[in-house]
Short mmCIF file of C-alpha atoms in Angstrom, two decimals:
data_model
loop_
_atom_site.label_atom_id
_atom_site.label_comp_id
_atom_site.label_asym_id
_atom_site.label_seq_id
_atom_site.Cartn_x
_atom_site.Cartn_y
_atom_site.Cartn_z
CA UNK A 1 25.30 -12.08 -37.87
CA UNK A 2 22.20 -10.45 -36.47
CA UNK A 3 19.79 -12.17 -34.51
CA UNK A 4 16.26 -11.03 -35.63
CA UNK A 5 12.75 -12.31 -34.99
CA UNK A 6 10.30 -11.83 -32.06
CA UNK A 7 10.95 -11.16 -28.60
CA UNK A 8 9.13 -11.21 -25.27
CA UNK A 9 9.94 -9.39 -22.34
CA UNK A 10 9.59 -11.16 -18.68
CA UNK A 11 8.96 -9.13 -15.51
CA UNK A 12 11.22 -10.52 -12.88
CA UNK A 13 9.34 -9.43 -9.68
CA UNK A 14 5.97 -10.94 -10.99
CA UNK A 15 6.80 -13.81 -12.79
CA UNK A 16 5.15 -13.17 -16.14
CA UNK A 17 5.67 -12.31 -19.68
CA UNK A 18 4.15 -8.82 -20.10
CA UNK A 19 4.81 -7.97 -23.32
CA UNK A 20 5.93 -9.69 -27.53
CA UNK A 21 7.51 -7.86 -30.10
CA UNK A 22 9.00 -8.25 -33.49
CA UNK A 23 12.19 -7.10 -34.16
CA UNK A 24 13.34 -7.07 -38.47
CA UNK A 25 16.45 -5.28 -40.09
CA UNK A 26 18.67 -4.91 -36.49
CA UNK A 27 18.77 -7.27 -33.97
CA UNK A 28 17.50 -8.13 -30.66
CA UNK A 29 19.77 -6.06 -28.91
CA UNK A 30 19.60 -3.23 -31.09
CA UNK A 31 15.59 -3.05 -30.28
CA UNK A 32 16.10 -3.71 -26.64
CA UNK A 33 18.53 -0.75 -25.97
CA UNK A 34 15.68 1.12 -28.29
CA UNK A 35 13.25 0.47 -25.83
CA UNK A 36 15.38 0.79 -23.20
CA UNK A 37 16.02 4.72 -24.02
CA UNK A 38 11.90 5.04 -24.34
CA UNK A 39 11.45 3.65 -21.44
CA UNK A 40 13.42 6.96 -19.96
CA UNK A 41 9.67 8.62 -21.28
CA UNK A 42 12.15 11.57 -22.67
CA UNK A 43 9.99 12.73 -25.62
CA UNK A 44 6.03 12.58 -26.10
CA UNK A 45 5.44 9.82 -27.85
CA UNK A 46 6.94 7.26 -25.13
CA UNK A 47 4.32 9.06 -22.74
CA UNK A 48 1.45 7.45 -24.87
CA UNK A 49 2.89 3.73 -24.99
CA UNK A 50 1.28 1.69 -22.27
CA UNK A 51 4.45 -0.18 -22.15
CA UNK A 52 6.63 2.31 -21.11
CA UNK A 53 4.06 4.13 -18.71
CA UNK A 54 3.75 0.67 -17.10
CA UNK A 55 7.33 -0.04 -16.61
CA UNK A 56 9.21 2.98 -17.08
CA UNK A 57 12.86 2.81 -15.78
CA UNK A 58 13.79 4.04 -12.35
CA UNK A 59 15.85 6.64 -13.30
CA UNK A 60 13.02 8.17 -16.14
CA UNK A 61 12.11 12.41 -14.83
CA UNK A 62 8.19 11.49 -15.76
CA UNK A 63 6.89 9.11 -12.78
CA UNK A 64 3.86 7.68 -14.56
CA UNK A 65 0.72 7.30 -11.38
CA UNK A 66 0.18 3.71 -11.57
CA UNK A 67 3.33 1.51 -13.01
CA UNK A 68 3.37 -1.93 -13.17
CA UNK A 69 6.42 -2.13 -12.27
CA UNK A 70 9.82 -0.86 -13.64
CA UNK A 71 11.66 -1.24 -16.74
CA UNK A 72 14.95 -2.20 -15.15
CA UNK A 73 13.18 -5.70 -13.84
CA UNK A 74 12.42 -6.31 -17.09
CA UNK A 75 14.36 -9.24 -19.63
CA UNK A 76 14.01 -9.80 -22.84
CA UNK A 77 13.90 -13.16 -23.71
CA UNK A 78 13.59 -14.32 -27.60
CA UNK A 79 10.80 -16.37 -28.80
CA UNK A 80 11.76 -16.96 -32.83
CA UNK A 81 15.09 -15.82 -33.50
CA UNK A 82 17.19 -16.25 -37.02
CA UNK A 83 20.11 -15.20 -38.22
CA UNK A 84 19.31 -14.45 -41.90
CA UNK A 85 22.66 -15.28 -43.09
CA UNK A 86 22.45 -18.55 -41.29
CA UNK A 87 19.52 -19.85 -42.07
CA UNK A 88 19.47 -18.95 -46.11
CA UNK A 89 17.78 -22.94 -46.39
CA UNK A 90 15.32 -23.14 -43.29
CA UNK A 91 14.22 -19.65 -44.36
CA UNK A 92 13.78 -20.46 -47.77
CA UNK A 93 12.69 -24.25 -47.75
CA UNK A 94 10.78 -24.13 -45.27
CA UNK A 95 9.18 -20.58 -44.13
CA UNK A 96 8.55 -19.53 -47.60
CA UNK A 97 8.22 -22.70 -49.94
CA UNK A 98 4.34 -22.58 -50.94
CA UNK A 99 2.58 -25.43 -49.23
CA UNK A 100 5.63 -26.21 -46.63
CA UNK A 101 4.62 -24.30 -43.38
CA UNK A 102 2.76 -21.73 -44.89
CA UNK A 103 0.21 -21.71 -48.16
CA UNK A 104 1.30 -18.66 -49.62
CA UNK A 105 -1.71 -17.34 -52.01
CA UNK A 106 -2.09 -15.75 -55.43
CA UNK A 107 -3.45 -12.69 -53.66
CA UNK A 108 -1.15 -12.76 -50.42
CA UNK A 109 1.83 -12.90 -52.73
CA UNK A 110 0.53 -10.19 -54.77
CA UNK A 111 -0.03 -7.75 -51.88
CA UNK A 112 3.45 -8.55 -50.22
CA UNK A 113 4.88 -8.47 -53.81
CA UNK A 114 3.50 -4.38 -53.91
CA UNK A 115 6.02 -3.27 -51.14
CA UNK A 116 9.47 -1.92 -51.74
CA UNK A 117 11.50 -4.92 -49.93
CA UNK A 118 11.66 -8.15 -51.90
CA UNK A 119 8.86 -10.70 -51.96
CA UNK A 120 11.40 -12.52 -49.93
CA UNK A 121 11.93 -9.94 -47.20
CA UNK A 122 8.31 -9.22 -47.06
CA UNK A 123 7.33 -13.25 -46.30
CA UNK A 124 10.30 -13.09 -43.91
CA UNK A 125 8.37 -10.18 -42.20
CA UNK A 126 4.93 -11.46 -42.15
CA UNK A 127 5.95 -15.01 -40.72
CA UNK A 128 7.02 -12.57 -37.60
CA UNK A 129 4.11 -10.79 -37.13
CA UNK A 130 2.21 -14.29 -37.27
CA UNK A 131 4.45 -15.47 -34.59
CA UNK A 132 4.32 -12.58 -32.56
CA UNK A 133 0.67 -12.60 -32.56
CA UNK A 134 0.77 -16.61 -31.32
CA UNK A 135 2.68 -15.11 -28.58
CA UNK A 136 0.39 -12.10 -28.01
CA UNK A 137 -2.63 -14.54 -27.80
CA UNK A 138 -0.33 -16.65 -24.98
CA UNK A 139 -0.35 -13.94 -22.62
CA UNK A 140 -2.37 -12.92 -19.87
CA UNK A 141 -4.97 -9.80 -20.69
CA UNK A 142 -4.41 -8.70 -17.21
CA UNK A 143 -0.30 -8.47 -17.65
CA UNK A 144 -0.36 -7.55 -21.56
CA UNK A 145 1.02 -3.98 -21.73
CA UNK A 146 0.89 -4.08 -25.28
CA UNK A 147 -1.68 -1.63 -27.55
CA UNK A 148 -1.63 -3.37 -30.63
CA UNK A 149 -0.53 -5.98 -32.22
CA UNK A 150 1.82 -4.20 -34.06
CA UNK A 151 1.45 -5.29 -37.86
CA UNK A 152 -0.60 -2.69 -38.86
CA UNK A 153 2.45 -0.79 -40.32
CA UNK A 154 2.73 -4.05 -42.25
CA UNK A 155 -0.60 -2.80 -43.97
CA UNK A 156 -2.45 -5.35 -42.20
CA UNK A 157 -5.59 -4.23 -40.15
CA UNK A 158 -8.00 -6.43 -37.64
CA UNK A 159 -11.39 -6.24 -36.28
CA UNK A 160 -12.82 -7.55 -32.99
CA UNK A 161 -16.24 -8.68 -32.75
CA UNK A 162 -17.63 -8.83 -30.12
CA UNK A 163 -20.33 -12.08 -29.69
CA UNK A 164 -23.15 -11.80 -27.50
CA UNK A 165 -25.35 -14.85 -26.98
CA UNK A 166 -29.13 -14.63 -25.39
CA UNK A 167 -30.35 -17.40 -23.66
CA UNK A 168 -34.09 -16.06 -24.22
CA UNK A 169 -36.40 -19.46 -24.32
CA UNK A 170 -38.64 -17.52 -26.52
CA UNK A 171 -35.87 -17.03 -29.02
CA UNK A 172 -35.91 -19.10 -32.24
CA UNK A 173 -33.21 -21.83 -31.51
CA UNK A 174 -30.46 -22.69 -28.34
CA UNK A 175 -28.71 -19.00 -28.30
CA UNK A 176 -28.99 -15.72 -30.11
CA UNK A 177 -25.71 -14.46 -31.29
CA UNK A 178 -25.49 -10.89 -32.22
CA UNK A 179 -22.06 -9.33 -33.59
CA UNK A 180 -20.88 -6.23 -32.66
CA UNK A 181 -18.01 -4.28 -33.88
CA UNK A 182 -15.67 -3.55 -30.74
CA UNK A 183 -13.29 -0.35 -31.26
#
């Protein structure tokens, strides 16, 4: 069967994981020779991903000014991997059982119920984007060549605030916290 799930790639000459990603409906392989034909920078669109203008391969015609490093030191390594076929029980007694790992609400189920894949396919989904995001949060800021953290195709969206605190002694209480919506 195919091996699906999330992925991270690790950059040989620096030691560190620079990058997650989820990978649903093809396998790992499948997604890493995907990246590994972007990573040639051949149309537009690979020209705006920080992840291939940081490690572009060797061999891509674009030479982006300031890689990180190059795509061809790069290995993917897999993080949460199933085999759907496989794993039929684990996946379904235990990812997406209510109240097992996950407490899957009224209104979550509802809003993954309003997609086109089954409820089951959906949950499948989402648990991957959760996981990939625990691995997002893992790395590094400084090494993290990734733009977003890529559920928003999901229909999911995110805000940062931003939390300043004021150490003012003429301020009512310890610290002033103001929010602040980051973009």
């Amino acid at each position: 069967g195919k091996w699906e799930g999330v992925y991270l790639y690790y950059d040989n000459n620096t030691s560190t994981f620079i990058r997650s990603g989820k990978v649903s409906g093809r396998g790992f392989k499948e997604r890493h020779a995907e990246h590994l034909k972007s990573a040639l920078l051949e149309r537009s669109a690979d020209e705006e991903s920080g992840f291939y203008m940081s490690y572009p391969r060797k061999d891509a015609p674009v030479k982006p000014p300031h890689p990180k490093g190059y795509f061809d030191n790069l290995t993917q390594h897999v993080g949460f991997g199933i085999d759907r076929n496989e794993s039929r029980q684990l996946i379904d007694d235990k990812l997406l059982k209510d109240g097992d790992l996950l407490n899957w609400s009224a209104e979550v189920i509802q809003r993954l119920s309003n997609k086109a894949k089954s409820l089951r396919e959906m949950q499948i989904i989402a648990w991957s984007y959760l996981v990939e995001h625990v691995f997002d949060l893992c790395l590094s800021p400084d090494d993290n060549v990734s733009q977003s953290p890529g559920f928003e195709s999901f229909g999911m969206l995110f805000t940062t605030t931003k939390k300043t605190v004021s150490n003012n002694p003429h301020s009512e209480g310890t610290d002033n916290i103001n929010d602040e919506d980051v973009e």
